[in-house]
mmCIF file of C-alpha atoms in Angstrom:
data_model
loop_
_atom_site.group_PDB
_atom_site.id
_atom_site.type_symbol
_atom_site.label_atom_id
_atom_site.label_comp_id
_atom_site.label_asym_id
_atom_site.label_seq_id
_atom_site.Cartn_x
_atom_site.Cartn_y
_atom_site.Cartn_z
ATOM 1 C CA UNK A 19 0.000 0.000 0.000
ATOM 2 C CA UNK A 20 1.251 3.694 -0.767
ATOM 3 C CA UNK A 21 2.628 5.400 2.572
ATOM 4 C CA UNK A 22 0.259 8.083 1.765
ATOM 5 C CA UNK A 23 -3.127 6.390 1.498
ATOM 6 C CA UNK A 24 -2.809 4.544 4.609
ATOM 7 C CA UNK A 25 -5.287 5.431 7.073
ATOM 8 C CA UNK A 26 -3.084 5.991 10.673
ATOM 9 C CA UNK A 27 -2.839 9.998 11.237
ATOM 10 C CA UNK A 28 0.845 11.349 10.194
ATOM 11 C CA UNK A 29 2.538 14.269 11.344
ATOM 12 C CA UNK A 30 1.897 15.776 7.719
ATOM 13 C CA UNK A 31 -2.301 14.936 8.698
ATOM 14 C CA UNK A 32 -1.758 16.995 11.566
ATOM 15 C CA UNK A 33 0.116 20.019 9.835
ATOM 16 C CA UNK A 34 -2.855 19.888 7.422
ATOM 17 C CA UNK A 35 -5.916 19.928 10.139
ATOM 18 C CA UNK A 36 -3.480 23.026 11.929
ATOM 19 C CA UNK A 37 -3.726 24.943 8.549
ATOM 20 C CA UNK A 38 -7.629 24.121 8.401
ATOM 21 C CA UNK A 39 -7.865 25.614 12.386
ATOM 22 C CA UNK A 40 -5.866 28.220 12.345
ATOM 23 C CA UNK A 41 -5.409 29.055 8.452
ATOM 24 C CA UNK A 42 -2.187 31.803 7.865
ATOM 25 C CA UNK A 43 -1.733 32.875 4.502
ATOM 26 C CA UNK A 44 -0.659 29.497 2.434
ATOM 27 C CA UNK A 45 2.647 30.104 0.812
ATOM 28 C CA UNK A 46 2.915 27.418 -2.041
ATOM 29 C CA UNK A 47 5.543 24.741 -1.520
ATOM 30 C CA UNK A 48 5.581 22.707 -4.142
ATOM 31 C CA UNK A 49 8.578 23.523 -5.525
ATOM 32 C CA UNK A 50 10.049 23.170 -1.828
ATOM 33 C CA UNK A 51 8.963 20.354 -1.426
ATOM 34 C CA UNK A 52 9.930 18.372 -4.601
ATOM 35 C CA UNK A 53 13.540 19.963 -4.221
ATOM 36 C CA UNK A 54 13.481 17.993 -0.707
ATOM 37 C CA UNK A 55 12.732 14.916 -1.751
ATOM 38 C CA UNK A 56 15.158 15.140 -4.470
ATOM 39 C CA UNK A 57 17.981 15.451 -2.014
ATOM 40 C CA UNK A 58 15.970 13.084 0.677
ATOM 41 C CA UNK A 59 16.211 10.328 -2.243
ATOM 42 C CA UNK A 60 19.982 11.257 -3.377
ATOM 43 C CA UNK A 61 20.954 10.188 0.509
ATOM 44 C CA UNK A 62 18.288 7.973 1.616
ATOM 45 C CA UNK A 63 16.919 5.964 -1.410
ATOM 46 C CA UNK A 64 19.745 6.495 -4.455
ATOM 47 C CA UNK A 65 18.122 3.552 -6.649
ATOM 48 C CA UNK A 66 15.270 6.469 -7.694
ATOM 49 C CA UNK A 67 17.541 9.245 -8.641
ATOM 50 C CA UNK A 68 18.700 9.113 -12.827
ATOM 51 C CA UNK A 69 21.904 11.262 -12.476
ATOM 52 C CA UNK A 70 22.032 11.265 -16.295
ATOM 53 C CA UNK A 71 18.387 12.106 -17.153
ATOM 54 C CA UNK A 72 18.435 14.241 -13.984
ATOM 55 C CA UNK A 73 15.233 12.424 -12.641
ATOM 56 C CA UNK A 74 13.452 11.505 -9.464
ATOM 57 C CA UNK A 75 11.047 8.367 -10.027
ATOM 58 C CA UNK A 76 10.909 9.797 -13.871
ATOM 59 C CA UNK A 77 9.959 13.384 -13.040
ATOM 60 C CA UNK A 78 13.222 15.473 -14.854
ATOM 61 C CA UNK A 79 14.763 18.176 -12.811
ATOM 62 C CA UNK A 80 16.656 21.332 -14.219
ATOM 63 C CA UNK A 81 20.132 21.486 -14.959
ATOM 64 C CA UNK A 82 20.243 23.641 -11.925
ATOM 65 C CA UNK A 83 18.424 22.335 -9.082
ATOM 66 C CA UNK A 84 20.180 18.464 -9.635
ATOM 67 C CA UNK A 85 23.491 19.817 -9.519
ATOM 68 C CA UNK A 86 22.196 22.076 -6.479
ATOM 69 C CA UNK A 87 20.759 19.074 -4.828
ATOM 70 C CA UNK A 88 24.508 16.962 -6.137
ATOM 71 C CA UNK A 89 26.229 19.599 -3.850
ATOM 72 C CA UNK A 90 24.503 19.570 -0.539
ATOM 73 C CA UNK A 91 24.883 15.720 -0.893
ATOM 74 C CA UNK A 92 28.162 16.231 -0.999
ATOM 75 C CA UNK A 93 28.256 18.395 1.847
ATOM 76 C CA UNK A 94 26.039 15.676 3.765
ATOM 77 C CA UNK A 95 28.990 13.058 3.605
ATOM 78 C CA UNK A 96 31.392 15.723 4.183
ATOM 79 C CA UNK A 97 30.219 15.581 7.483
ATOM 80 C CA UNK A 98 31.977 13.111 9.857
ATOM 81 C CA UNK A 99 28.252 12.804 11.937
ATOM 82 C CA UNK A 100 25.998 12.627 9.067
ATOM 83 C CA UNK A 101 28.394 9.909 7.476
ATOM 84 C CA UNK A 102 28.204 7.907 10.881
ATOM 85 C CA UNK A 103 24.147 8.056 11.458
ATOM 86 C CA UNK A 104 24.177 7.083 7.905
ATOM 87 C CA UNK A 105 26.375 4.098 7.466
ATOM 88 C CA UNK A 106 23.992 1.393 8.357
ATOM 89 C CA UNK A 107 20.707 3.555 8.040
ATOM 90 C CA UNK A 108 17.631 1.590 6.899
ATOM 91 C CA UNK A 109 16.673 4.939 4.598
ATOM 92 C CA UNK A 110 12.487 5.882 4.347
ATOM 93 C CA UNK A 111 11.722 3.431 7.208
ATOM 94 C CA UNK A 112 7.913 3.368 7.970
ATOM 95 C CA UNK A 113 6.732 2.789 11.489
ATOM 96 C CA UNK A 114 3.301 2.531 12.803
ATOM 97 C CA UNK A 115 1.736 1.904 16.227
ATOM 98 C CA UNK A 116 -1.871 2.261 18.065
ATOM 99 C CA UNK A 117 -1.356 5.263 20.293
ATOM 100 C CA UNK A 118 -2.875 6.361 23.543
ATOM 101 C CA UNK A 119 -2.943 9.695 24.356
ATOM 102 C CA UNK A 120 -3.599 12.453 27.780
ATOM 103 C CA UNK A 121 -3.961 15.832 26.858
ATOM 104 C CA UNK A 122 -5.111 17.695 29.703
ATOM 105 C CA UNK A 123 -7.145 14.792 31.883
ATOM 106 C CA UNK A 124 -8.724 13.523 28.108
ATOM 107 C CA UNK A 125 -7.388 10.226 26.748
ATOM 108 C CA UNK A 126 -8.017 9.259 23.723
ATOM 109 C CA UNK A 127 -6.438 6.684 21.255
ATOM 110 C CA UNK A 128 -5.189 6.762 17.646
ATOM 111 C CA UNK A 129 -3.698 4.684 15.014
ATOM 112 C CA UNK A 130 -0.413 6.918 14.272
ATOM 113 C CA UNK A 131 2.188 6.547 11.496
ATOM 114 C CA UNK A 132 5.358 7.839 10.557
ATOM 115 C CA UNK A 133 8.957 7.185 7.548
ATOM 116 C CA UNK A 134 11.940 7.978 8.541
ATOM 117 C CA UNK A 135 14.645 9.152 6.648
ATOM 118 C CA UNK A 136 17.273 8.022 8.574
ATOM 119 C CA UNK A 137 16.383 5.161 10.927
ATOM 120 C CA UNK A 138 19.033 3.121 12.540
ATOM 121 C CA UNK A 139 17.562 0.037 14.135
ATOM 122 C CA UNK A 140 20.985 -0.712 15.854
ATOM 123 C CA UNK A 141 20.999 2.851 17.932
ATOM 124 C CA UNK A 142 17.258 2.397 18.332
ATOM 125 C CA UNK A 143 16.891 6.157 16.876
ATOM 126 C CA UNK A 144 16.878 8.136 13.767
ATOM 127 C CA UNK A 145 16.803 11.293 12.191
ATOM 128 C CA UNK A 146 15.580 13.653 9.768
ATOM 129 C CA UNK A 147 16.953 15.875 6.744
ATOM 130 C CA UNK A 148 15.639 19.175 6.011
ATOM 131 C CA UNK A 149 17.374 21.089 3.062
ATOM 132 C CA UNK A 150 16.499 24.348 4.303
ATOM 133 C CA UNK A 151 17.771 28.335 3.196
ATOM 134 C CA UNK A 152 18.886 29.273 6.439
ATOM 135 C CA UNK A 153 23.091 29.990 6.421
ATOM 136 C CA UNK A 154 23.971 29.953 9.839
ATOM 137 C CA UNK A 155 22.712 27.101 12.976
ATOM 138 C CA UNK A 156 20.589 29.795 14.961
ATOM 139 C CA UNK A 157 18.387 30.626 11.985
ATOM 140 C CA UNK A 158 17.956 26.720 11.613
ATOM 141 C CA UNK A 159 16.794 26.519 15.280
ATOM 142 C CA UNK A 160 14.192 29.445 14.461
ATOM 143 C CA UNK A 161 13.274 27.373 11.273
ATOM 144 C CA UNK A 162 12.840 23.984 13.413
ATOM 145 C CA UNK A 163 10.587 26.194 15.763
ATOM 146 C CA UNK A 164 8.908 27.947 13.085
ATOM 147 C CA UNK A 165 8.056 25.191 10.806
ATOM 148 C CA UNK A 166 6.829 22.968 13.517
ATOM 149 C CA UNK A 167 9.802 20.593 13.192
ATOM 150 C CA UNK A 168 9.862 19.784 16.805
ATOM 151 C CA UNK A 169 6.101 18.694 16.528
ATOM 152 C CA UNK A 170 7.593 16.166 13.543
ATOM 153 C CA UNK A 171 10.398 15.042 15.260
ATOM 154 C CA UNK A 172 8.531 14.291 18.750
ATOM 155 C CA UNK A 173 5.899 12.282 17.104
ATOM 156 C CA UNK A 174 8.510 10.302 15.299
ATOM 157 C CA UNK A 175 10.068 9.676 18.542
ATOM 158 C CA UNK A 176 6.867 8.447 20.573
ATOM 159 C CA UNK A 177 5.978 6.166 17.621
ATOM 160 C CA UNK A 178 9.289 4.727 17.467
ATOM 161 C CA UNK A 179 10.053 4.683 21.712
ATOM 162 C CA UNK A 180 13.196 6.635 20.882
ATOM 163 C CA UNK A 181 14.840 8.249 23.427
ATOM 164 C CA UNK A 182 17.205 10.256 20.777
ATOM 165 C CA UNK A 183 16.972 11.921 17.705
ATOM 166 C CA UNK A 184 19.082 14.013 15.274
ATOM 167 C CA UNK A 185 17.108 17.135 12.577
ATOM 168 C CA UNK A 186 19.996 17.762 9.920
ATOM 169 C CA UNK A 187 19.675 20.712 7.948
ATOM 170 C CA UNK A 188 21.844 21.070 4.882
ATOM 171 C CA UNK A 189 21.607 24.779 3.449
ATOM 172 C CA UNK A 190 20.434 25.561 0.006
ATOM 173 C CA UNK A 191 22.204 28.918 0.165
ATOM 174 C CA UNK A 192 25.675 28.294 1.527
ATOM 175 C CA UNK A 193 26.171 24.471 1.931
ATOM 176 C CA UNK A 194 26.702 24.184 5.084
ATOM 177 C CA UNK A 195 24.957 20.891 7.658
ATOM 178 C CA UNK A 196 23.474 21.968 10.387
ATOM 179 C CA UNK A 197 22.358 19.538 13.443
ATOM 180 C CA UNK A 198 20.011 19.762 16.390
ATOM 181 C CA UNK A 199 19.787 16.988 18.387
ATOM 182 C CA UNK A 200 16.672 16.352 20.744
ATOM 183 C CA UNK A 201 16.497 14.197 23.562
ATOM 184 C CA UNK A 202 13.309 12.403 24.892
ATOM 185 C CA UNK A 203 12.425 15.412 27.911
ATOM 186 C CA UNK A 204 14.247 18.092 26.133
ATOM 187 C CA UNK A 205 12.729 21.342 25.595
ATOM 188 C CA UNK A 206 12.352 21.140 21.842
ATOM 189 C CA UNK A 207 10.766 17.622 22.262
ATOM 190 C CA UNK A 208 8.637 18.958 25.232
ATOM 191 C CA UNK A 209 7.135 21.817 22.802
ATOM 192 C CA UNK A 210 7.001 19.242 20.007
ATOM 193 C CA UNK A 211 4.568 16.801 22.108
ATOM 194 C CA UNK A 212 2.821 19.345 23.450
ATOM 195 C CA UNK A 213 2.111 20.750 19.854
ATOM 196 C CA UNK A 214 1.297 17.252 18.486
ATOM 197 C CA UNK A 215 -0.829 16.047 21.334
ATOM 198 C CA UNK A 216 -3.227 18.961 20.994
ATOM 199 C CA UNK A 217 -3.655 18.097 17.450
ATOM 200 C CA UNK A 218 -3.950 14.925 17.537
ATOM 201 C CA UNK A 219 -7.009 15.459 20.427
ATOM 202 C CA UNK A 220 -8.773 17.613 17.507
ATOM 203 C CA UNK A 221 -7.929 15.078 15.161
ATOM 204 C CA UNK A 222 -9.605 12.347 17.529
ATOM 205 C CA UNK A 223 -12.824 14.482 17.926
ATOM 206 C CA UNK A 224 -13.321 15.617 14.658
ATOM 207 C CA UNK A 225 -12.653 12.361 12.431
ATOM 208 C CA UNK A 226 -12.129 9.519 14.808
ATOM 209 C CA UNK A 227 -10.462 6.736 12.823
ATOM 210 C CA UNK A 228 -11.814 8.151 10.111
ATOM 211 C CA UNK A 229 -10.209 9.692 7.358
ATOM 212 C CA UNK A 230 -11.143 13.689 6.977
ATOM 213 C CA UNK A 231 -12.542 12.778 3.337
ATOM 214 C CA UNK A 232 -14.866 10.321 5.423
ATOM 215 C CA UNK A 233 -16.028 12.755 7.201
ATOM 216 C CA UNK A 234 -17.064 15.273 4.592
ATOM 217 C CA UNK A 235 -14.312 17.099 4.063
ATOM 218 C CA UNK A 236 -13.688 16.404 0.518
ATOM 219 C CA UNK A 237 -10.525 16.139 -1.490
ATOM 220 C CA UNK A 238 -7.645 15.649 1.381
#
């Protein structure tokens, strides 16, 4: 079955019902977001990547971007960490688990999912890999705030029972990795579950274990 038509809740189901509560003004990342799995798949899943046709699963990329995305690959296993955590990774590893949940007194249960980019079963953690524009490790911490990356990366880590976890950012602009590691009772994973677990109680009220199309909701 495709990852995305399973039914469990993912942290991605979650960023969607936040932007349905609580809408901002949508900035369109689809470009963003095909760029990222470009380099997600040049370090994680290489078998889908063409280097000569410059394609990802058949879908051609410009001249450009490829040798943008060849670069910060480099720069990835440039890095003595990220060539570590990577070594015996199992790369786009999906986990899934039925969840029970207390937010505020009011437990509830769901059927939760998650992939990994960087899972190694040895460690019992993982990580993730952002390619993100921020040039310097504090604007990557505001980015992990900002773009709810500590929600992602606590989720992942209650799914999995991980008491560790790694978010690698490897900049569009200047090259650089960046790394923030979490640990389970940290602050960023603290803000993370707390983000998550009130989501995931208006996910539980709204839909069930339903899926929002289910529901009424239309094309999700």
């Amino acid at each position: 079955m495709n990852y995305y038509s399973r039914k469990e809740v993912s942290n991605s189901d979650l960023s969607w019902l936040k932007q349905q509560l609580y809408p901002r003004d949508a900035v369109d990342l689809t470009e963003a977001y095909r760029f990222g799995s470009l380099i997600d798949a040049m370090i994680t899943e290489p078998s889908r990547v063409d280097y000569f046709a410059r394609t990802l699963d058949g879908e051609r990329f410009s001249a450009e971007d490829f040798q943008k995305a060849e670069r910060m690959k480099k720069s990835f296993y440039a890095d003595d960490f990220c060539r570590m955590i990577s070594a015996r990774m199992d790369g786009q590893k999906v986990m899934s688990a039925r969840r029970t949940f207390d937010f505020q007194g009011y437990d509830f249960e769901l059927d939760c999912r998650c992939k990994w980019d960087i899972w190694r079963g040895d460690l019992g953690w993982g990580g993730d890999i952002k390619s993100t524009a921020a040039t310097t490790q504090s604007q990557f911490e505001d980015a992990a705030k900002f773009f709810d990356y500590d929600r992602q990366r606590a989720w992942y880590m209650d799914i999995a029972g991980a008491q560790k976890d790694v978010l690698i950012g490897i900049s569009k602009v200047n090259f650089k990795v960046f790394r923030i590691f979490i640990g389970k009772g940290s602050a960023l994973y603290e803000d993370g579950r707390r983000k998550y677990s009130e989501l995931a109680m208006k996910w539980h009220l709204m839909f069930g274990d339903r899926r929002p199309e289910e529901c009424g909701y239309g094309e999700f």
